[in-house]
Structure formats: structure tokens, C-alpha cells
PDB file of C-alpha atoms in Angstrom:
ATOM      1  CA  UNK A   1     -62.127  34.954 -10.752  1.00 55.00           C
ATOM      2  CA  UNK A   2     -65.246  33.211  -8.950  1.00 55.00           C
ATOM      3  CA  UNK A   3     -62.607  31.410  -6.598  1.00 59.00           C
ATOM      4  CA  UNK A   4     -61.377  34.778  -5.069  1.00 66.00           C
ATOM      5  CA  UNK A   5     -63.193  36.583  -2.448  1.00 67.00           C
ATOM      6  CA  UNK A   6     -64.973  39.705  -4.035  1.00 84.00           C
ATOM      7  CA  UNK A   7     -66.969  42.374  -3.255  1.00 93.00           C
ATOM      8  CA  UNK A   8     -69.360  44.393  -5.621  1.00 95.00           C
ATOM      9  CA  UNK A   9     -69.101  47.905  -7.103  1.00 97.00           C
ATOM     10  CA  UNK A  10     -72.205  49.687  -8.233  1.00 97.00           C
ATOM     11  CA  UNK A  11     -71.694  52.752 -10.333  1.00 98.00           C
ATOM     12  CA  UNK A  12     -74.139  55.854 -10.521  1.00 98.00           C
ATOM     13  CA  UNK A  13     -74.072  57.155 -14.059  1.00 98.00           C
ATOM     14  CA  UNK A  14     -72.640  61.056 -14.029  1.00 97.00           C
ATOM     15  CA  UNK A  15     -75.180  62.945 -15.841  1.00 96.00           C
ATOM     16  CA  UNK A  16     -73.565  64.936 -19.014  1.00 95.00           C
ATOM     17  CA  UNK A  17     -75.041  67.810 -21.089  1.00 92.00           C
ATOM     18  CA  UNK A  18     -73.909  66.196 -24.207  1.00 93.00           C
ATOM     19  CA  UNK A  19     -73.727  62.698 -25.649  1.00 92.00           C
ATOM     20  CA  UNK A  20     -70.661  60.241 -25.815  1.00 96.00           C
ATOM     21  CA  UNK A  21     -69.952  58.383 -29.027  1.00 94.00           C
ATOM     22  CA  UNK A  22     -67.954  55.365 -29.151  1.00 94.00           C
ATOM     23  CA  UNK A  23     -65.516  56.218 -26.067  1.00 97.00           C
ATOM     24  CA  UNK A  24     -62.135  53.810 -25.873  1.00 97.00           C
ATOM     25  CA  UNK A  25     -60.376  55.267 -22.801  1.00 98.00           C
ATOM     26  CA  UNK A  26     -60.780  57.137 -19.565  1.00 98.00           C
ATOM     27  CA  UNK A  27     -58.346  58.857 -17.513  1.00 98.00           C
ATOM     28  CA  UNK A  28     -58.095  61.257 -14.594  1.00 98.00           C
ATOM     29  CA  UNK A  29     -55.858  63.912 -13.720  1.00 97.00           C
ATOM     30  CA  UNK A  30     -56.675  66.201 -10.511  1.00 95.00           C
ATOM     31  CA  UNK A  31     -60.570  66.853 -10.888  1.00 95.00           C
ATOM     32  CA  UNK A  32     -60.476  66.514 -14.821  1.00 98.00           C
ATOM     33  CA  UNK A  33     -61.994  63.352 -16.486  1.00 98.00           C
ATOM     34  CA  UNK A  34     -60.172  62.599 -19.990  1.00 98.00           C
ATOM     35  CA  UNK A  35     -62.314  60.467 -22.237  1.00 98.00           C
ATOM     36  CA  UNK A  36     -60.970  59.118 -25.916  1.00 98.00           C
ATOM     37  CA  UNK A  37     -63.842  59.530 -27.872  1.00 97.00           C
ATOM     38  CA  UNK A  38     -63.919  60.649 -31.636  1.00 93.00           C
ATOM     39  CA  UNK A  39     -66.820  62.544 -32.294  1.00 93.00           C
ATOM     40  CA  UNK A  40     -67.458  65.692 -33.716  1.00 91.00           C
ATOM     41  CA  UNK A  41     -64.023  65.912 -35.354  1.00 95.00           C
ATOM     42  CA  UNK A  42     -62.693  65.744 -31.754  1.00 96.00           C
ATOM     43  CA  UNK A  43     -60.404  63.135 -30.540  1.00 97.00           C
ATOM     44  CA  UNK A  44     -60.764  63.847 -26.733  1.00 97.00           C
ATOM     45  CA  UNK A  45     -63.652  64.687 -24.292  1.00 97.00           C
ATOM     46  CA  UNK A  46     -62.482  66.780 -20.865  1.00 98.00           C
ATOM     47  CA  UNK A  47     -65.010  67.019 -18.398  1.00 98.00           C
ATOM     48  CA  UNK A  48     -64.184  68.991 -14.951  1.00 97.00           C
ATOM     49  CA  UNK A  49     -65.628  66.903 -12.039  1.00 97.00           C
ATOM     50  CA  UNK A  50     -65.782  70.149  -9.725  1.00 97.00           C
ATOM     51  CA  UNK A  51     -68.062  72.216 -11.838  1.00 96.00           C
ATOM     52  CA  UNK A  52     -69.261  70.015 -14.689  1.00 96.00           C
ATOM     53  CA  UNK A  53     -67.673  71.823 -17.466  1.00 96.00           C
ATOM     54  CA  UNK A  54     -66.657  70.170 -20.499  1.00 97.00           C
ATOM     55  CA  UNK A  55     -64.561  70.701 -23.653  1.00 96.00           C
ATOM     56  CA  UNK A  56     -63.885  68.685 -26.912  1.00 96.00           C
ATOM     57  CA  UNK A  57     -60.062  69.351 -27.586  1.00 96.00           C
ATOM     58  CA  UNK A  58     -57.783  67.917 -30.713  1.00 97.00           C
ATOM     59  CA  UNK A  59     -58.715  68.029 -34.046  1.00 96.00           C
ATOM     60  CA  UNK A  60     -58.674  65.082 -36.047  1.00 96.00           C
ATOM     61  CA  UNK A  61     -56.743  64.976 -39.217  1.00 96.00           C
ATOM     62  CA  UNK A  62     -52.877  65.584 -40.564  1.00 93.00           C
ATOM     63  CA  UNK A  63     -52.731  69.305 -40.424  1.00 93.00           C
ATOM     64  CA  UNK A  64     -50.948  71.547 -37.701  1.00 93.00           C
ATOM     65  CA  UNK A  65     -51.720  70.729 -34.198  1.00 93.00           C
ATOM     66  CA  UNK A  66     -54.284  67.532 -35.344  1.00 96.00           C
ATOM     67  CA  UNK A  67     -53.814  64.159 -34.157  1.00 97.00           C
ATOM     68  CA  UNK A  68     -54.455  60.852 -36.204  1.00 96.00           C
ATOM     69  CA  UNK A  69     -56.587  58.117 -35.112  1.00 95.00           C
ATOM     70  CA  UNK A  70     -56.360  55.467 -33.719  1.00 97.00           C
ATOM     71  CA  UNK A  71     -54.739  56.677 -30.294  1.00 98.00           C
ATOM     72  CA  UNK A  72     -53.965  55.744 -27.298  1.00 98.00           C
ATOM     73  CA  UNK A  73     -53.411  57.914 -23.843  1.00 98.00           C
ATOM     74  CA  UNK A  74     -51.965  58.036 -20.544  1.00 98.00           C
ATOM     75  CA  UNK A  75     -51.478  60.594 -17.879  1.00 97.00           C
ATOM     76  CA  UNK A  76     -49.269  61.576 -15.275  1.00 96.00           C
ATOM     77  CA  UNK A  77     -50.434  62.883 -11.890  1.00 93.00           C
ATOM     78  CA  UNK A  78     -47.235  64.139 -10.813  1.00 92.00           C
ATOM     79  CA  UNK A  79     -47.014  66.160 -13.493  1.00 94.00           C
ATOM     80  CA  UNK A  80     -50.844  66.839 -14.363  1.00 96.00           C
ATOM     81  CA  UNK A  81     -49.940  65.943 -17.884  1.00 97.00           C
ATOM     82  CA  UNK A  82     -51.408  63.815 -20.687  1.00 97.00           C
ATOM     83  CA  UNK A  83     -49.586  62.000 -23.173  1.00 98.00           C
ATOM     84  CA  UNK A  84     -51.302  61.549 -26.535  1.00 98.00           C
ATOM     85  CA  UNK A  85     -49.920  58.383 -28.785  1.00 98.00           C
ATOM     86  CA  UNK A  86     -50.799  58.331 -32.423  1.00 98.00           C
ATOM     87  CA  UNK A  87     -50.612  54.661 -32.709  1.00 97.00           C
ATOM     88  CA  UNK A  88     -50.164  54.318 -36.765  1.00 95.00           C
ATOM     89  CA  UNK A  89     -46.960  56.448 -36.833  1.00 96.00           C
ATOM     90  CA  UNK A  90     -45.665  56.365 -33.129  1.00 97.00           C
ATOM     91  CA  UNK A  91     -45.856  60.164 -32.344  1.00 98.00           C
ATOM     92  CA  UNK A  92     -46.544  60.984 -28.958  1.00 98.00           C
ATOM     93  CA  UNK A  93     -47.403  64.569 -27.661  1.00 97.00           C
ATOM     94  CA  UNK A  94     -47.329  65.209 -24.328  1.00 97.00           C
ATOM     95  CA  UNK A  95     -49.950  68.191 -22.920  1.00 97.00           C
ATOM     96  CA  UNK A  96     -50.165  70.020 -19.579  1.00 97.00           C
ATOM     97  CA  UNK A  97     -54.126  68.911 -18.518  1.00 97.00           C
ATOM     98  CA  UNK A  98     -55.330  72.205 -17.598  1.00 95.00           C
ATOM     99  CA  UNK A  99     -53.738  74.112 -20.822  1.00 96.00           C
ATOM    100  CA  UNK A 100     -55.237  71.622 -23.182  1.00 96.00           C
ATOM    101  CA  UNK A 101     -58.496  72.008 -21.310  1.00 95.00           C
ATOM    102  CA  UNK A 102     -58.524  75.761 -22.476  1.00 93.00           C
ATOM    103  CA  UNK A 103     -57.724  74.560 -25.653  1.00 85.00           C
ATOM    104  CA  UNK A 104     -53.893  74.998 -25.977  1.00 88.00           C
ATOM    105  CA  UNK A 105     -53.156  72.568 -28.863  1.00 89.00           C
ATOM    106  CA  UNK A 106     -49.808  73.815 -29.845  1.00 92.00           C
ATOM    107  CA  UNK A 107     -48.551  73.683 -26.202  1.00 93.00           C
ATOM    108  CA  UNK A 108     -46.773  70.011 -26.240  1.00 96.00           C
ATOM    109  CA  UNK A 109     -43.653  68.037 -26.173  1.00 96.00           C
ATOM    110  CA  UNK A 110     -43.083  65.837 -28.877  1.00 97.00           C
ATOM    111  CA  UNK A 111     -41.393  62.635 -29.174  1.00 98.00           C
ATOM    112  CA  UNK A 112     -41.244  59.651 -32.075  1.00 98.00           C
ATOM    113  CA  UNK A 113     -41.876  56.264 -30.285  1.00 98.00           C
ATOM    114  CA  UNK A 114     -41.733  54.230 -33.488  1.00 95.00           C
ATOM    115  CA  UNK A 115     -43.474  51.177 -33.469  1.00 96.00           C
ATOM    116  CA  UNK A 116     -45.125  52.020 -30.337  1.00 98.00           C
ATOM    117  CA  UNK A 117     -48.873  50.969 -29.856  1.00 98.00           C
ATOM    118  CA  UNK A 118     -49.620  51.599 -26.118  1.00 98.00           C
ATOM    119  CA  UNK A 119     -47.796  54.216 -23.985  1.00 98.00           C
ATOM    120  CA  UNK A 120     -47.179  54.727 -20.175  1.00 98.00           C
ATOM    121  CA  UNK A 121     -45.653  57.565 -18.778  1.00 97.00           C
ATOM    122  CA  UNK A 122     -42.669  56.976 -16.800  1.00 96.00           C
ATOM    123  CA  UNK A 123     -40.646  59.109 -14.391  1.00 89.00           C
ATOM    124  CA  UNK A 124     -38.321  60.126 -17.348  1.00 88.00           C
ATOM    125  CA  UNK A 125     -39.997  58.893 -20.365  1.00 95.00           C
ATOM    126  CA  UNK A 126     -41.986  56.505 -21.567  1.00 98.00           C
ATOM    127  CA  UNK A 127     -43.086  52.488 -21.563  1.00 98.00           C
ATOM    128  CA  UNK A 128     -44.378  51.153 -24.566  1.00 98.00           C
ATOM    129  CA  UNK A 129     -45.771  48.051 -25.656  1.00 98.00           C
ATOM    130  CA  UNK A 130     -45.464  47.726 -29.838  1.00 98.00           C
ATOM    131  CA  UNK A 131     -43.884  45.925 -32.704  1.00 96.00           C
ATOM    132  CA  UNK A 132     -40.346  46.505 -31.832  1.00 95.00           C
ATOM    133  CA  UNK A 133     -37.120  44.720 -33.260  1.00 89.00           C
ATOM    134  CA  UNK A 134     -36.138  43.112 -29.805  1.00 92.00           C
ATOM    135  CA  UNK A 135     -39.187  42.262 -28.352  1.00 94.00           C
ATOM    136  CA  UNK A 136     -42.767  44.139 -27.601  1.00 96.00           C
ATOM    137  CA  UNK A 137     -41.922  46.041 -24.279  1.00 98.00           C
ATOM    138  CA  UNK A 138     -39.601  49.234 -24.938  1.00 98.00           C
ATOM    139  CA  UNK A 139     -38.343  52.110 -22.882  1.00 98.00           C
ATOM    140  CA  UNK A 140     -37.820  55.399 -24.367  1.00 97.00           C
ATOM    141  CA  UNK A 141     -36.458  58.921 -22.706  1.00 96.00           C
ATOM    142  CA  UNK A 142     -38.528  61.975 -22.659  1.00 95.00           C
ATOM    143  CA  UNK A 143     -36.875  62.847 -26.540  1.00 95.00           C
ATOM    144  CA  UNK A 144     -37.925  59.309 -27.880  1.00 97.00           C
ATOM    145  CA  UNK A 145     -34.642  57.793 -27.596  1.00 96.00           C
ATOM    146  CA  UNK A 146     -34.769  53.802 -27.007  1.00 96.00           C
ATOM    147  CA  UNK A 147     -32.852  53.155 -23.677  1.00 95.00           C
ATOM    148  CA  UNK A 148     -33.786  49.187 -23.391  1.00 96.00           C
ATOM    149  CA  UNK A 149     -36.199  46.918 -25.219  1.00 96.00           C
ATOM    150  CA  UNK A 150     -37.177  43.368 -23.475  1.00 95.00           C
ATOM    151  CA  UNK A 151     -38.538  40.429 -25.045  1.00 94.00           C
ATOM    152  CA  UNK A 152     -40.939  38.981 -22.579  1.00 94.00           C
ATOM    153  CA  UNK A 153     -41.693  35.878 -24.473  1.00 94.00           C
ATOM    154  CA  UNK A 154     -38.140  35.090 -25.794  1.00 91.00           C
ATOM    155  CA  UNK A 155     -39.247  31.626 -24.869  1.00 91.00           C
ATOM    156  CA  UNK A 156     -41.705  31.119 -27.901  1.00 91.00           C
ATOM    157  CA  UNK A 157     -40.010  30.649 -31.196  1.00 88.00           C
ATOM    158  CA  UNK A 158     -41.906  33.652 -33.276  1.00 91.00           C
ATOM    159  CA  UNK A 159     -39.841  35.133 -35.825  1.00 90.00           C
ATOM    160  CA  UNK A 160     -42.637  37.557 -37.242  1.00 92.00           C
ATOM    161  CA  UNK A 161     -42.907  40.319 -34.694  1.00 93.00           C
ATOM    162  CA  UNK A 162     -46.324  41.293 -35.592  1.00 94.00           C
ATOM    163  CA  UNK A 163     -47.940  37.808 -34.592  1.00 94.00           C
ATOM    164  CA  UNK A 164     -45.848  37.833 -31.287  1.00 95.00           C
ATOM    165  CA  UNK A 165     -47.297  41.530 -30.378  1.00 96.00           C
ATOM    166  CA  UNK A 166     -51.075  40.108 -31.650  1.00 96.00           C
ATOM    167  CA  UNK A 167     -50.592  37.215 -29.367  1.00 96.00           C
ATOM    168  CA  UNK A 168     -49.348  39.104 -26.304  1.00 97.00           C
ATOM    169  CA  UNK A 169     -50.220  42.495 -26.590  1.00 98.00           C
ATOM    170  CA  UNK A 170     -51.672  44.340 -23.309  1.00 98.00           C
ATOM    171  CA  UNK A 171     -51.690  47.109 -21.338  1.00 98.00           C
ATOM    172  CA  UNK A 172     -49.345  49.069 -18.913  1.00 98.00           C
ATOM    173  CA  UNK A 173     -49.828  51.177 -15.969  1.00 98.00           C
ATOM    174  CA  UNK A 174     -47.165  52.999 -13.904  1.00 98.00           C
ATOM    175  CA  UNK A 175     -46.902  53.644 -10.041  1.00 97.00           C
ATOM    176  CA  UNK A 176     -45.134  57.016  -9.795  1.00 94.00           C
ATOM    177  CA  UNK A 177     -44.496  56.621  -6.219  1.00 94.00           C
ATOM    178  CA  UNK A 178     -43.033  53.170  -6.340  1.00 95.00           C
ATOM    179  CA  UNK A 179     -41.717  53.656 -10.026  1.00 95.00           C
ATOM    180  CA  UNK A 180     -43.181  50.199 -10.690  1.00 97.00           C
ATOM    181  CA  UNK A 181     -44.431  48.860 -14.300  1.00 98.00           C
ATOM    182  CA  UNK A 182     -47.559  46.683 -14.443  1.00 98.00           C
ATOM    183  CA  UNK A 183     -47.861  44.613 -17.647  1.00 98.00           C
ATOM    184  CA  UNK A 184     -51.172  42.749 -17.898  1.00 98.00           C
ATOM    185  CA  UNK A 185     -51.468  40.842 -21.095  1.00 98.00           C
ATOM    186  CA  UNK A 186     -54.857  40.754 -23.092  1.00 98.00           C
ATOM    187  CA  UNK A 187     -54.840  37.066 -23.567  1.00 97.00           C
ATOM    188  CA  UNK A 188     -51.518  35.391 -21.692  1.00 96.00           C
ATOM    189  CA  UNK A 189     -51.497  34.576 -18.055  1.00 95.00           C
ATOM    190  CA  UNK A 190     -48.842  36.121 -16.476  1.00 96.00           C
ATOM    191  CA  UNK A 191     -49.360  39.844 -15.040  1.00 98.00           C
ATOM    192  CA  UNK A 192     -45.452  41.256 -14.642  1.00 98.00           C
ATOM    193  CA  UNK A 193     -44.366  43.877 -12.150  1.00 98.00           C
ATOM    194  CA  UNK A 194     -41.152  45.561 -13.335  1.00 98.00           C
ATOM    195  CA  UNK A 195     -39.013  48.083 -11.511  1.00 96.00           C
ATOM    196  CA  UNK A 196     -36.201  49.959 -12.417  1.00 91.00           C
ATOM    197  CA  UNK A 197     -32.519  49.472 -11.260  1.00 90.00           C
ATOM    198  CA  UNK A 198     -29.876  51.866 -10.480  1.00 87.00           C
ATOM    199  CA  UNK A 199     -27.901  51.368 -13.991  1.00 88.00           C
ATOM    200  CA  UNK A 200     -31.333  52.266 -15.844  1.00 86.00           C
ATOM    201  CA  UNK A 201     -32.550  48.733 -16.550  1.00 92.00           C
ATOM    202  CA  UNK A 202     -35.429  47.136 -15.962  1.00 96.00           C
ATOM    203  CA  UNK A 203     -36.175  43.847 -14.103  1.00 96.00           C
ATOM    204  CA  UNK A 204     -39.271  41.819 -13.135  1.00 96.00           C
ATOM    205  CA  UNK A 205     -39.770  42.068  -9.505  1.00 97.00           C
ATOM    206  CA  UNK A 206     -42.935  40.135  -8.889  1.00 96.00           C
ATOM    207  CA  UNK A 207     -45.859  38.433 -11.093  1.00 96.00           C
ATOM    208  CA  UNK A 208     -49.503  36.933 -11.115  1.00 97.00           C
ATOM    209  CA  UNK A 209     -50.928  34.286 -12.801  1.00 95.00           C
ATOM    210  CA  UNK A 210     -54.746  34.339 -14.307  1.00 91.00           C
ATOM    211  CA  UNK A 211     -55.827  30.622 -14.953  1.00 81.00           C
ATOM    212  CA  UNK A 212     -53.318  27.789 -15.467  1.00 83.00           C
ATOM    213  CA  UNK A 213     -51.316  29.001 -18.564  1.00 87.00           C
ATOM    214  CA  UNK A 214     -53.249  26.983 -21.203  1.00 90.00           C
ATOM    215  CA  UNK A 215     -52.926  29.921 -23.456  1.00 94.00           C
ATOM    216  CA  UNK A 216     -49.022  29.860 -23.273  1.00 93.00           C
ATOM    217  CA  UNK A 217     -49.201  25.784 -23.656  1.00 92.00           C
ATOM    218  CA  UNK A 218     -51.102  25.906 -26.909  1.00 92.00           C
ATOM    219  CA  UNK A 219     -48.892  28.644 -28.502  1.00 92.00           C
ATOM    220  CA  UNK A 220     -45.955  26.371 -27.318  1.00 90.00           C
ATOM    221  CA  UNK A 221     -47.440  23.549 -29.252  1.00 88.00           C
ATOM    222  CA  UNK A 222     -48.457  25.391 -32.310  1.00 80.00           C
ATOM    223  CA  UNK A 223     -46.906  26.514 -35.421  1.00 74.00           C
ATOM    224  CA  UNK A 224     -49.834  28.978 -36.613  1.00 78.00           C
ATOM    225  CA  UNK A 225     -49.736  31.686 -33.803  1.00 87.00           C
ATOM    226  CA  UNK A 226     -53.298  32.518 -34.369  1.00 91.00           C
ATOM    227  CA  UNK A 227     -55.974  33.526 -31.827  1.00 94.00           C
ATOM    228  CA  UNK A 228     -58.847  31.175 -31.663  1.00 93.00           C
ATOM    229  CA  UNK A 229     -62.378  32.074 -30.613  1.00 94.00           C
ATOM    230  CA  UNK A 230     -62.154  30.241 -27.462  1.00 92.00           C
ATOM    231  CA  UNK A 231     -59.276  31.904 -26.030  1.00 93.00           C
ATOM    232  CA  UNK A 232     -60.135  34.035 -23.310  1.00 94.00           C
ATOM    233  CA  UNK A 233     -59.542  37.776 -22.822  1.00 96.00           C
ATOM    234  CA  UNK A 234     -57.940  38.642 -19.649  1.00 96.00           C
ATOM    235  CA  UNK A 235     -56.991  42.204 -19.318  1.00 98.00           C
ATOM    236  CA  UNK A 236     -59.305  45.008 -20.912  1.00 98.00           C
ATOM    237  CA  UNK A 237     -57.809  47.747 -19.013  1.00 98.00           C
ATOM    238  CA  UNK A 238     -55.241  48.868 -16.682  1.00 98.00           C
ATOM    239  CA  UNK A 239     -54.409  52.116 -14.351  1.00 98.00           C
ATOM    240  CA  UNK A 240     -52.829  52.897 -11.413  1.00 97.00           C
ATOM    241  CA  UNK A 241     -53.543  55.467  -8.087  1.00 97.00           C
ATOM    242  CA  UNK A 242     -50.780  56.552  -5.426  1.00 95.00           C
ATOM    243  CA  UNK A 243     -51.117  52.867  -3.486  1.00 96.00           C
ATOM    244  CA  UNK A 244     -52.190  50.541  -6.055  1.00 98.00           C
ATOM    245  CA  UNK A 245     -52.658  49.077  -9.527  1.00 98.00           C
ATOM    246  CA  UNK A 246     -56.026  48.101 -10.709  1.00 98.00           C
ATOM    247  CA  UNK A 247     -56.808  45.707 -13.884  1.00 98.00           C
ATOM    248  CA  UNK A 248     -60.209  45.191 -15.466  1.00 98.00           C
ATOM    249  CA  UNK A 249     -60.679  41.569 -16.234  1.00 97.00           C
ATOM    250  CA  UNK A 250     -63.065  40.144 -18.741  1.00 96.00           C
ATOM    251  CA  UNK A 251     -63.138  36.464 -18.836  1.00 94.00           C
ATOM    252  CA  UNK A 252     -65.098  35.948 -21.702  1.00 95.00           C
ATOM    253  CA  UNK A 253     -64.128  33.976 -24.836  1.00 95.00           C
ATOM    254  CA  UNK A 254     -63.407  35.874 -28.140  1.00 95.00           C
ATOM    255  CA  UNK A 255     -66.124  33.859 -29.960  1.00 94.00           C
ATOM    256  CA  UNK A 256     -68.823  35.298 -27.339  1.00 89.00           C
ATOM    257  CA  UNK A 257     -70.131  31.772 -27.172  1.00 91.00           C
ATOM    258  CA  UNK A 258     -70.938  32.293 -23.346  1.00 83.00           C
ATOM    259  CA  UNK A 259     -72.336  35.469 -21.225  1.00 87.00           C
ATOM    260  CA  UNK A 260     -70.616  36.715 -18.795  1.00 93.00           C
ATOM    261  CA  UNK A 261     -72.249  37.693 -15.463  1.00 95.00           C
ATOM    262  CA  UNK A 262     -69.718  40.285 -14.274  1.00 96.00           C
ATOM    263  CA  UNK A 263     -66.426  41.552 -15.408  1.00 97.00           C
ATOM    264  CA  UNK A 264     -63.911  42.157 -12.333  1.00 97.00           C
ATOM    265  CA  UNK A 265     -61.388  44.642 -11.199  1.00 98.00           C
ATOM    266  CA  UNK A 266     -57.944  43.052  -9.558  1.00 97.00           C
ATOM    267  CA  UNK A 267     -56.373  45.383  -7.200  1.00 97.00           C
ATOM    268  CA  UNK A 268     -52.633  45.128  -6.930  1.00 97.00           C
ATOM    269  CA  UNK A 269     -50.561  46.942  -4.047  1.00 97.00           C
ATOM    270  CA  UNK A 270     -48.076  49.381  -5.876  1.00 97.00           C
ATOM    271  CA  UNK A 271     -45.259  46.872  -5.390  1.00 96.00           C
ATOM    272  CA  UNK A 272     -47.288  43.891  -7.197  1.00 97.00           C
ATOM    273  CA  UNK A 273     -49.204  42.080  -4.550  1.00 97.00           C
ATOM    274  CA  UNK A 274     -52.883  40.947  -5.008  1.00 96.00           C
ATOM    275  CA  UNK A 275     -54.742  43.045  -2.704  1.00 94.00           C
ATOM    276  CA  UNK A 276     -58.516  42.468  -3.250  1.00 95.00           C
ATOM    277  CA  UNK A 277     -61.102  41.682  -6.286  1.00 96.00           C
ATOM    278  CA  UNK A 278     -64.359  43.801  -7.434  1.00 97.00           C
ATOM    279  CA  UNK A 279     -67.174  42.541  -9.198  1.00 96.00           C
ATOM    280  CA  UNK A 280     -68.404  45.119 -11.696  1.00 97.00           C
ATOM    281  CA  UNK A 281     -71.162  45.375 -14.203  1.00 96.00           C
ATOM    282  CA  UNK A 282     -70.219  43.218 -17.014  1.00 97.00           C
ATOM    283  CA  UNK A 283     -70.775  46.315 -19.631  1.00 97.00           C
ATOM    284  CA  UNK A 284     -67.630  48.067 -18.016  1.00 98.00           C
ATOM    285  CA  UNK A 285     -65.080  48.486 -20.493  1.00 98.00           C
ATOM    286  CA  UNK A 286     -62.477  51.076 -19.346  1.00 98.00           C
ATOM    287  CA  UNK A 287     -61.372  52.105 -15.749  1.00 98.00           C
ATOM    288  CA  UNK A 288     -59.570  54.810 -13.963  1.00 98.00           C
ATOM    289  CA  UNK A 289     -59.149  55.922 -10.469  1.00 98.00           C
ATOM    290  CA  UNK A 290     -58.450  58.938  -8.486  1.00 97.00           C
ATOM    291  CA  UNK A 291     -54.890  59.581  -7.034  1.00 95.00           C
ATOM    292  CA  UNK A 292     -56.011  58.911  -3.598  1.00 95.00           C
ATOM    293  CA  UNK A 293     -58.225  55.797  -4.409  1.00 96.00           C
ATOM    294  CA  UNK A 294     -61.310  57.359  -3.142  1.00 96.00           C
ATOM    295  CA  UNK A 295     -63.018  56.806  -6.634  1.00 98.00           C
ATOM    296  CA  UNK A 296     -63.239  54.667  -9.390  1.00 98.00           C
ATOM    297  CA  UNK A 297     -64.307  56.125 -12.927  1.00 98.00           C
ATOM    298  CA  UNK A 298     -65.473  53.934 -15.789  1.00 98.00           C
ATOM    299  CA  UNK A 299     -66.850  53.834 -19.213  1.00 98.00           C
ATOM    300  CA  UNK A 300     -69.830  51.632 -19.234  1.00 98.00           C
ATOM    301  CA  UNK A 301     -73.294  50.758 -21.237  1.00 97.00           C
ATOM    302  CA  UNK A 302     -75.921  53.298 -19.231  1.00 95.00           C
ATOM    303  CA  UNK A 303     -79.531  52.739 -18.397  1.00 94.00           C
ATOM    304  CA  UNK A 304     -80.272  53.964 -21.913  1.00 93.00           C
ATOM    305  CA  UNK A 305     -78.409  51.476 -23.645  1.00 95.00           C
ATOM    306  CA  UNK A 306     -75.818  54.278 -24.714  1.00 95.00           C
ATOM    307  CA  UNK A 307     -72.316  54.877 -23.782  1.00 97.00           C
ATOM    308  CA  UNK A 308     -72.061  56.660 -19.737  1.00 97.00           C
ATOM    309  CA  UNK A 309     -69.384  57.438 -17.333  1.00 98.00           C
ATOM    310  CA  UNK A 310     -70.247  55.621 -13.876  1.00 98.00           C
ATOM    311  CA  UNK A 311     -68.559  56.486 -10.476  1.00 98.00           C
ATOM    312  CA  UNK A 312     -68.167  54.350  -7.163  1.00 98.00           C
ATOM    313  CA  UNK A 313     -67.125  55.401  -4.256  1.00 96.00           C
ATOM    314  CA  UNK A 314     -63.834  53.351  -2.960  1.00 94.00           C
ATOM    315  CA  UNK A 315     -63.146  52.228   0.569  1.00 77.00           C
ATOM    316  CA  UNK A 316     -59.548  52.768   1.759  1.00 62.00           C
ATOM    317  CA  UNK A 317     -58.386  49.804   3.092  1.00 54.00           C
TER     318      UNK A 317
END
């Protein structure tokens, strides 16, 4: 990332009346921040930016209305909804954010996305990353019926789908205006942008390569299909807004042998073209951006050494 022109973002901590535990994801719908944070027996922390009100919702467990961790979440600005994927079972529940804020925990639509580990809400269903029989990227309708599965890494002779997913896992983000899907891998080098065709199939429209492709070269020459301590972590998180995709880039090795000075947020247009790069605090671990691109919100380590929510105003270019 150092060879790309960058500008630095500085984050102001948002003062909360409560503490965060070990938050794992942040999203935004309208004025409500949604933080995945398994604390006090609840799965989600919802914070209203308009009046600083907040609630903790969704009991963790296996009873009626409860959800079982670990979770992955995604939101839709168009529908004002949040989807909560239970990664062990593939059960995905979609809630209206305003109703969930009022603790309407039984008001949801449920779909079984068997094999899914990550989820993105798309216009008529879900795009998922996971251990699927035909590949690691699969598409489902709103009721959980699989419509297509893409083997993104068919050129590698890896029969064990769990090994393939471990190597080529990543994050998804969907742009509701252009209907483009971004796949940003955790370790592999190529970020892909996909669009749905008139017949319902998905095709790659553009891509962007991080680094030299050394990770893929090593996998091609290997028979062990393992992650090594000197492998670089690329994507930590991804999100979209009305006009852009954003990817949080790490750049550290899995063995933590060197300390990074910055992490980076790479911004792409809604059609997958590199737009700009931001330097950010190296403790930033998750990101989301308001639909109008006016502000970025992050999970980071705050001044007191604990997890905090940070906000940075974005200049609209």
C-alpha cells in the first residue's frame, strides 16, 4: 500500500454510557450503528447516533428467538434490515432494524443457508462465502434456495473444501445501486467484482490485485494447503455505501513478526475501479460507512486501551 498515494483518516471516539466487550463487527443503517458484541448474554449492541440511545438485543442461546454464536451480520440500507447468520448452522434471520431496536426479536424472516460462513444481503436474497460442495461463493434466494455456486479457485487442485475455504476465505460487500458484489479475500491477492446477468447468473466484471500473487504461487506449488506464519493478511473487513466499496487492508504477517505502522482502507467505485486509499490507525479492525459517504465508523482500540467506536468525517470527491 505504501506505493499508492494516500491520505490519513483520524478518528474521534464516540463516548458511550456502557462498555464494549470484544466486538467483532460494525454496520450502520440510517442513524443506527449495529455492533456484534457478545456481552451480557446479548449478541448485538445497537446505538442511535441521533440521540445516543442504545440497547442490547438477541439473547445468545438455543431457545426460542435466541441466536447461537459465532455470528456474521450484514445490512441493507434499501430495506432497513439486518441479517444475522449463525455460522455453525447456516441459519440466517433478517430483521427490520427499527423493530429490533424496540426488542421485537420474534419479528424476522428465516432462511437456511447451509454451509455459509459469511453473508451479504443482495437485492433478492443472499450471497455467501462458505464450504459449499461446488465452491466457496454461493447465491441463495430469500427463502434459502441455492441458485448458483461459483468455484472461484478451480485452478487449484484442492479436493478438501474445508482446506480450500481456509485458504481462500474473505469478505463480501454488495452495492445496492449498481448491484455489484465485491469479494475481498483474506490472504489471496485478487479482489473480484461480480454483477448479475439477465439470466440470473453472476460474472466477474473487474478485479484488483494486491501484491505479486505470491500466495497463489505458493499454493500452486504446495501439497499441504496450510497457512504459514509469513503469509500476509490482506482483507480484514469490507463494506459498501451508495457510491463506493471499502476494504480494510491489514498488511501484517500471521506470525506477527513485524509491527505495522498503519492499516489502510482502499476505496473502489461502485463498479469496482480503484478510487483512493486512506491510512488509518493500526488498531482499526472493522469498518462501516454511512450510505451517503459522509462518515466512516470503526471498531478500534481507544485511548484507555479498551475497544471503542471511532468516527471520521469523509470528504466527498
